[in-house]
Coordinates of N, CA and C in Angstrom, one line a residue:
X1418 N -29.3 31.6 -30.5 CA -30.5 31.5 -29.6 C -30.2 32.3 -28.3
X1419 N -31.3 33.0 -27.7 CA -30.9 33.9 -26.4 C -31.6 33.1 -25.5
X1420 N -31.3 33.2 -24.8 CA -32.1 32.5 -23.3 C -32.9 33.7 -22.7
X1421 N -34.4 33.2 -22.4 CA -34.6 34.0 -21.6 C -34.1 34.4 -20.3
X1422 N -34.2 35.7 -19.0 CA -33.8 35.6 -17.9 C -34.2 34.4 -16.9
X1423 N -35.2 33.8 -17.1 CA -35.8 32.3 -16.4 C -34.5 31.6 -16.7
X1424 N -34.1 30.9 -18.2 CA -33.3 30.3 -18.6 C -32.2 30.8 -17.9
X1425 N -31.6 32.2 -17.9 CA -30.4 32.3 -17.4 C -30.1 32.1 -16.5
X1426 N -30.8 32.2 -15.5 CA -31.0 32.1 -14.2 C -30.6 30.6 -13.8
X1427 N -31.1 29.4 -14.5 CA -31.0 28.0 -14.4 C -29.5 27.7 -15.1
X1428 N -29.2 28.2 -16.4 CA -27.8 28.5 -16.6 C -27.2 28.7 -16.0
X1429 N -27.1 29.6 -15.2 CA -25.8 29.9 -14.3 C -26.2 28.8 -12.9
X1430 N -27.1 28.7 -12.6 CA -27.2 27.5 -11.3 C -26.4 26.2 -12.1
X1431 N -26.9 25.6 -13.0 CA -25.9 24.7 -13.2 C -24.4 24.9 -13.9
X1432 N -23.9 25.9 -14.1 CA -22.7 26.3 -14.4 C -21.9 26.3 -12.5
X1433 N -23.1 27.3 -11.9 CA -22.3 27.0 -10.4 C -22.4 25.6 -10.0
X1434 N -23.4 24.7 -9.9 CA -23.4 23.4 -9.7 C -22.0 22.9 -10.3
X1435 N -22.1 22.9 -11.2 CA -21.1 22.4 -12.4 C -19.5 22.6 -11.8
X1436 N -19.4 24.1 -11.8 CA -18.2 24.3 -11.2 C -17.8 23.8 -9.8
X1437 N -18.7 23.9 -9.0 CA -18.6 23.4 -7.7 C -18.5 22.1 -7.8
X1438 N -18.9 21.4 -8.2 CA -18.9 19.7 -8.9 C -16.9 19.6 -8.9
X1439 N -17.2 20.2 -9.9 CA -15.4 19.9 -10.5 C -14.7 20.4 -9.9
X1440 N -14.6 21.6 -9.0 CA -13.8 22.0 -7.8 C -13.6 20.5 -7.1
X1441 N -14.7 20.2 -6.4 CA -14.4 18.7 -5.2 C -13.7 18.1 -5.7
X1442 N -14.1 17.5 -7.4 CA -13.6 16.6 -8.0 C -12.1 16.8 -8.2
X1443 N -11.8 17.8 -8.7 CA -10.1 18.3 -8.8 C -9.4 18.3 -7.1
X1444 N -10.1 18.5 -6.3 CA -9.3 18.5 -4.9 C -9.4 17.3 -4.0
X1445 N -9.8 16.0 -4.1 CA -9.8 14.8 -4.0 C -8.2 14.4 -3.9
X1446 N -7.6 13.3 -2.8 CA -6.6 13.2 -2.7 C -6.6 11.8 -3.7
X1447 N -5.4 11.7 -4.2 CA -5.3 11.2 -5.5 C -4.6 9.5 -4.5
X1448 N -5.2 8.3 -4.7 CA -4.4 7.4 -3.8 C -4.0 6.5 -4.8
X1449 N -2.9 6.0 -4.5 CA -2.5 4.8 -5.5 C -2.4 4.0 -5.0
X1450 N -3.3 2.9 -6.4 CA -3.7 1.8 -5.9 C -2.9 0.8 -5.9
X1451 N -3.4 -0.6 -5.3 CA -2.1 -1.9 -5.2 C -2.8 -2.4 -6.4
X1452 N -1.6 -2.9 -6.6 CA -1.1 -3.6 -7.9 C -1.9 -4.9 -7.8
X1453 N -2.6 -5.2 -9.2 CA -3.8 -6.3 -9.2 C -2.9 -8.1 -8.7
X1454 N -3.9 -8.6 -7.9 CA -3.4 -10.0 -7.6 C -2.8 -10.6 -9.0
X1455 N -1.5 -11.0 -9.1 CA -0.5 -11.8 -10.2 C -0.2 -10.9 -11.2
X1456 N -0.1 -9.5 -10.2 CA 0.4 -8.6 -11.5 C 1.9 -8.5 -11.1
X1457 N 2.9 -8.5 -12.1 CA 4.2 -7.9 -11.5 C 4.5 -6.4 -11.0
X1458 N 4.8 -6.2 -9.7 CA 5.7 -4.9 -9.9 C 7.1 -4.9 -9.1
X1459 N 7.6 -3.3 -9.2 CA 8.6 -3.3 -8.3 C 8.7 -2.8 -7.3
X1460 N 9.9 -2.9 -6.4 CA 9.9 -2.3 -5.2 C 11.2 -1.7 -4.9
X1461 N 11.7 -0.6 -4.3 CA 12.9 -0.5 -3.8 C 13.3 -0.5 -2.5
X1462 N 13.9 -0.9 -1.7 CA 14.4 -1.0 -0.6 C 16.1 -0.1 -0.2
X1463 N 15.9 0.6 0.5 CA 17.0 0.9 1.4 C 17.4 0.4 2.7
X1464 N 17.7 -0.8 2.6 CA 17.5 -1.8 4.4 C 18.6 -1.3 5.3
X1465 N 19.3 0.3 4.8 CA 20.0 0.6 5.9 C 19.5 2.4 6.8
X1466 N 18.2 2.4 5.9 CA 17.7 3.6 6.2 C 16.6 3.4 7.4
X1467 N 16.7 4.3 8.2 CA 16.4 4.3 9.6 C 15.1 3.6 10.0
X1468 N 13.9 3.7 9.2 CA 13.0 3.3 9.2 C 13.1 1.8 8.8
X1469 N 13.7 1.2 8.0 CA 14.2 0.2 7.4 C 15.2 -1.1 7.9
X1470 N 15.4 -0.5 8.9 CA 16.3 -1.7 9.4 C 15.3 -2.4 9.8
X1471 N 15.3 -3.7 10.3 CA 14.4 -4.9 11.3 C 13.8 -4.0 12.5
X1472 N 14.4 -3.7 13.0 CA 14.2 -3.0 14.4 C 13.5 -1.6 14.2
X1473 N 13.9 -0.9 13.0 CA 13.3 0.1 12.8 C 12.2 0.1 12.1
X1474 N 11.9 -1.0 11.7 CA 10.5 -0.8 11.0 C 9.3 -1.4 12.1
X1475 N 9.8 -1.7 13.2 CA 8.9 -1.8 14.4 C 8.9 -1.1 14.7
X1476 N 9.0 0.3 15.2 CA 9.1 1.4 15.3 C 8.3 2.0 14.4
X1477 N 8.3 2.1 13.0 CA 7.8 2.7 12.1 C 6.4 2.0 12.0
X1478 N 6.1 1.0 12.2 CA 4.7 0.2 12.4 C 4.1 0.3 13.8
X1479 N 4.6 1.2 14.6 CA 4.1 2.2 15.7 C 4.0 1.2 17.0
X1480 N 5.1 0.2 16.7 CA 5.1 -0.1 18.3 C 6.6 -0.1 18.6
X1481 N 6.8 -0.3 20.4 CA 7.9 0.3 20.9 C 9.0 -1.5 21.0
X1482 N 9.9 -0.5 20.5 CA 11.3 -1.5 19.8 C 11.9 -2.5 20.8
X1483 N 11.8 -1.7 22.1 CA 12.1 -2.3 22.9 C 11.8 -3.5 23.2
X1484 N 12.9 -4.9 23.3 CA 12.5 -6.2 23.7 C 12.2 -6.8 22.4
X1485 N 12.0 -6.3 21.5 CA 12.0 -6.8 20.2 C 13.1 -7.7 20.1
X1486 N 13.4 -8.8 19.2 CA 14.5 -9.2 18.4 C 14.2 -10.2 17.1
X1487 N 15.0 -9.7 16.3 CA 15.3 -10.2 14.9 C 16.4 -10.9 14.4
X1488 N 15.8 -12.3 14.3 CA 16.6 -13.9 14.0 C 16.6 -13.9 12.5
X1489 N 16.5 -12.9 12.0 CA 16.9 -13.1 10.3 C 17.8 -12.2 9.9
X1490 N 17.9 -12.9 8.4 CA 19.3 -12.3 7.4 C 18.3 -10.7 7.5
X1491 N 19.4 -9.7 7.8 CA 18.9 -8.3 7.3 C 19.5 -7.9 5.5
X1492 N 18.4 -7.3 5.1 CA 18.6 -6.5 3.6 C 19.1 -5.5 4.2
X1493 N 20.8 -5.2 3.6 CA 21.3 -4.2 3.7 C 21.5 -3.7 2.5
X1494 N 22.0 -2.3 2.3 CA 22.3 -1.6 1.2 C 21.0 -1.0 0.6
X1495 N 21.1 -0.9 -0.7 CA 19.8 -0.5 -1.5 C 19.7 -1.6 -2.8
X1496 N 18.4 -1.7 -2.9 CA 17.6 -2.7 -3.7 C 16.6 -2.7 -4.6
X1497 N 16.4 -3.3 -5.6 CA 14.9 -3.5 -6.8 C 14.9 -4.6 -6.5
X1498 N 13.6 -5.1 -6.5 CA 12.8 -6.0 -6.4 C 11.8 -6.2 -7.2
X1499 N 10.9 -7.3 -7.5 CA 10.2 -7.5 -8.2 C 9.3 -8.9 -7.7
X1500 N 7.9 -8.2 -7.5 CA 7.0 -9.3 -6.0 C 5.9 -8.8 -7.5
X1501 N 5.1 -10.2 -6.6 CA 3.3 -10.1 -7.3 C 2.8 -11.0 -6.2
X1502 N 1.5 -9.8 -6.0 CA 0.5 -10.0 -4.2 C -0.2 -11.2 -5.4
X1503 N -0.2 -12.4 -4.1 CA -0.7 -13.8 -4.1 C -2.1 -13.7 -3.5
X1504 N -2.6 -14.4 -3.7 CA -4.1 -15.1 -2.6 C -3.1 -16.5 -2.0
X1505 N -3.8 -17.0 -0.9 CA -3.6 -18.4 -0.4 C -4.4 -19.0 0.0
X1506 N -5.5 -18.1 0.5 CA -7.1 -18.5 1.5 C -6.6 -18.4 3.2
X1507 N -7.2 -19.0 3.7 CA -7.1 -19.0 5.2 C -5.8 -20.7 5.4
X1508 N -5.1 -19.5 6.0 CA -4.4 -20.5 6.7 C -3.9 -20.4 8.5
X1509 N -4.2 -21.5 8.9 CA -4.2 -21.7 10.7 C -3.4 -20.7 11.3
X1510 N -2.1 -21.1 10.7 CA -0.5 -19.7 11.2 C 0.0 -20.0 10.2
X1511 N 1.3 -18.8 10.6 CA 2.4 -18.0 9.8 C 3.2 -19.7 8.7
X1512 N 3.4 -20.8 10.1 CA 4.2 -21.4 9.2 C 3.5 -22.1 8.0
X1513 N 2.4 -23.1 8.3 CA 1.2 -23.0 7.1 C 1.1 -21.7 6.6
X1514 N 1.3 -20.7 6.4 CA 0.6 -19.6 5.3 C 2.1 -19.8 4.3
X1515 N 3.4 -20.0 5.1 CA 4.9 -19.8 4.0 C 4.6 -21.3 3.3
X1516 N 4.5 -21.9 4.0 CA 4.6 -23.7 3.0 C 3.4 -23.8 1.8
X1517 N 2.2 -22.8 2.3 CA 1.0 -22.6 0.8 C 1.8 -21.7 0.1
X1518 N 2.4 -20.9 0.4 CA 3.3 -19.5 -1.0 C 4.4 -20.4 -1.1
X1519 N 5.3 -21.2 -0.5 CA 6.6 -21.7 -1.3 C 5.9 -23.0 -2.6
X1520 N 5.2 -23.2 -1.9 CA 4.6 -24.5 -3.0 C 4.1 -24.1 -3.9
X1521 N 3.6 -23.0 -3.9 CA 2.9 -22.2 -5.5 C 3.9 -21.5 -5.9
X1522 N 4.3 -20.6 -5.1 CA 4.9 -19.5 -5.7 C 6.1 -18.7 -5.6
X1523 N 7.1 -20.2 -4.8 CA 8.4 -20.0 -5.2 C 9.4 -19.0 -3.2
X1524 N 10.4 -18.9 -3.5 CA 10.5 -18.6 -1.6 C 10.0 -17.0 -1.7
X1525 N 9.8 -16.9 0.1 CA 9.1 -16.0 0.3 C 10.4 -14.7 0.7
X1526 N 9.7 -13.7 0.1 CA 10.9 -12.5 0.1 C 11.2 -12.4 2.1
X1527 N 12.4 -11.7 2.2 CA 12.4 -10.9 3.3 C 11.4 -10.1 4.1
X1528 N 11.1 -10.5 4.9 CA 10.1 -9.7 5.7 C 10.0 -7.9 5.8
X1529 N 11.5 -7.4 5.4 CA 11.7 -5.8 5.2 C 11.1 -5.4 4.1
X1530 N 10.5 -6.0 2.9 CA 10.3 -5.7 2.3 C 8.8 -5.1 2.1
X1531 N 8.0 -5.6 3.6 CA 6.5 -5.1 3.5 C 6.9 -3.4 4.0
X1532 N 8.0 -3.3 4.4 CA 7.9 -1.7 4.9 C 8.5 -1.1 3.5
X1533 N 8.9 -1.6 2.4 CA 9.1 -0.8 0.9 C 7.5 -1.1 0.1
X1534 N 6.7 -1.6 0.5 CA 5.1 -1.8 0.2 C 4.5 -1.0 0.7
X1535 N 4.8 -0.7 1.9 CA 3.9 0.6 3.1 C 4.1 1.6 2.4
X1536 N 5.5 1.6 2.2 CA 5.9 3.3 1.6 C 5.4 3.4 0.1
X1537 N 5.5 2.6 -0.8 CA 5.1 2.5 -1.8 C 3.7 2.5 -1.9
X1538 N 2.4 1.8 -1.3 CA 1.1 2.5 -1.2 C 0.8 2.8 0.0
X1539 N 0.8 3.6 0.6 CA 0.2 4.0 2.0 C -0.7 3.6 2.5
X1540 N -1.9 3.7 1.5 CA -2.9 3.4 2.0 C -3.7 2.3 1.5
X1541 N -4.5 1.3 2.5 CA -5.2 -0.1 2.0 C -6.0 -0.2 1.2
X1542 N -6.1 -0.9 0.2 CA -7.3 -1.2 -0.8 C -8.8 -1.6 -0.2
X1543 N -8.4 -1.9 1.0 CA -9.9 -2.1 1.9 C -10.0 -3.8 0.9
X1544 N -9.3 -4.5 0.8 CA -9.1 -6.1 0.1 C -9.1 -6.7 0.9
X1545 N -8.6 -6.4 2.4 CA -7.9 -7.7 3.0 C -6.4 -7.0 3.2
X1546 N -5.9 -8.0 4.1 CA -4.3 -7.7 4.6 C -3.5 -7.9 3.6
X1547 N -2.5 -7.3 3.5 CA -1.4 -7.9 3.2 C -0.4 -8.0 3.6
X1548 N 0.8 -9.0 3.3 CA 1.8 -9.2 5.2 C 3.0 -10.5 4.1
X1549 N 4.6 -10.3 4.8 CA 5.0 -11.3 4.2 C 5.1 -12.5 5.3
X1550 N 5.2 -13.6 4.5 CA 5.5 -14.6 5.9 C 6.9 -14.9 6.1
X1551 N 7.2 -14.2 7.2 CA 8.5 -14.1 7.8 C 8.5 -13.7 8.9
X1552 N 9.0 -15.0 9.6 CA 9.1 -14.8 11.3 C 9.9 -14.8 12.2
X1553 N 10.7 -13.8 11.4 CA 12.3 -13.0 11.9 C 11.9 -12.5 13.3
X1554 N 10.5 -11.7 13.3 CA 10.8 -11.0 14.5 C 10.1 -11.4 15.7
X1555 N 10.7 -11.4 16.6 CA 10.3 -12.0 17.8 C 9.5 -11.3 18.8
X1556 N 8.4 -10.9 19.4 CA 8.1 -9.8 20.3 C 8.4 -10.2 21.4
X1557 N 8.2 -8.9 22.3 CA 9.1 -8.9 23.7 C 7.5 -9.8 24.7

């Protein structure tokens, strides 16, 4: 079958549509998503890398270090891990939020470990927070 020039004319608009379409589509930043509520995954941690120490990951969470202090065990060395993001609902504070996750779902990891989650998805699901309860660090 030939197309008339009318026809061709609308052919090629949606071929450029078309292409133009799939251009955007191909150039879209590609985000990875968090891991579904009671799904397992893993994590790795280097809790001696700069960003990664207690102190350093205040810093890396873009406030200033100073006056800071951290009353908990540090993760040193390098690590796998293996977490699954809970629900709890609303809870009043930090220490109510650890006593609803130890009663369901066993103790709560180290607090360094939300900065091997930052790095691992960058960016938020737009869900809600996510945060460990660990109240190592003390602000100034």
């Amino acid at each position: 079958m030939v197309l008339s020039s009318d026809e061709n004319r609308k052919q090629s608009r949606i071929n450029t549509t078309f292409k133009e379409e799939e251009t955007v589509m191909t150039t879209e930043k590609q985000v990875k998503q968090y891991p579904q509520v009671a799904e397992a995954f893993e994590l790795e941690l280097d809790g001696d890398a700069d960003g990664n120490t207690p102190l350093g990951m205040v810093k890396a969470f873009g406030y200033n270090p100073e006056g800071w202090k951290f009353q908990g065990e540090a993760v040193t060395g390098k690590h796998k891990g293996k977490f699954k993001l809970v629900q709890i609902g609303y809870q009043p504070n930090l220490d109510a939020a650890k006593a609803a996750l130890e009663a369901k779902h066993g103790p709560t990891p180290q607090g360094q470990w939300m900065k091997a989650f930052k790095d691992a998805y960058p960016e938020a699901d737009g869900k809600g927070p996510v945060g460990i309860a660990d109240a190592s660090w003390v602000g100034p």
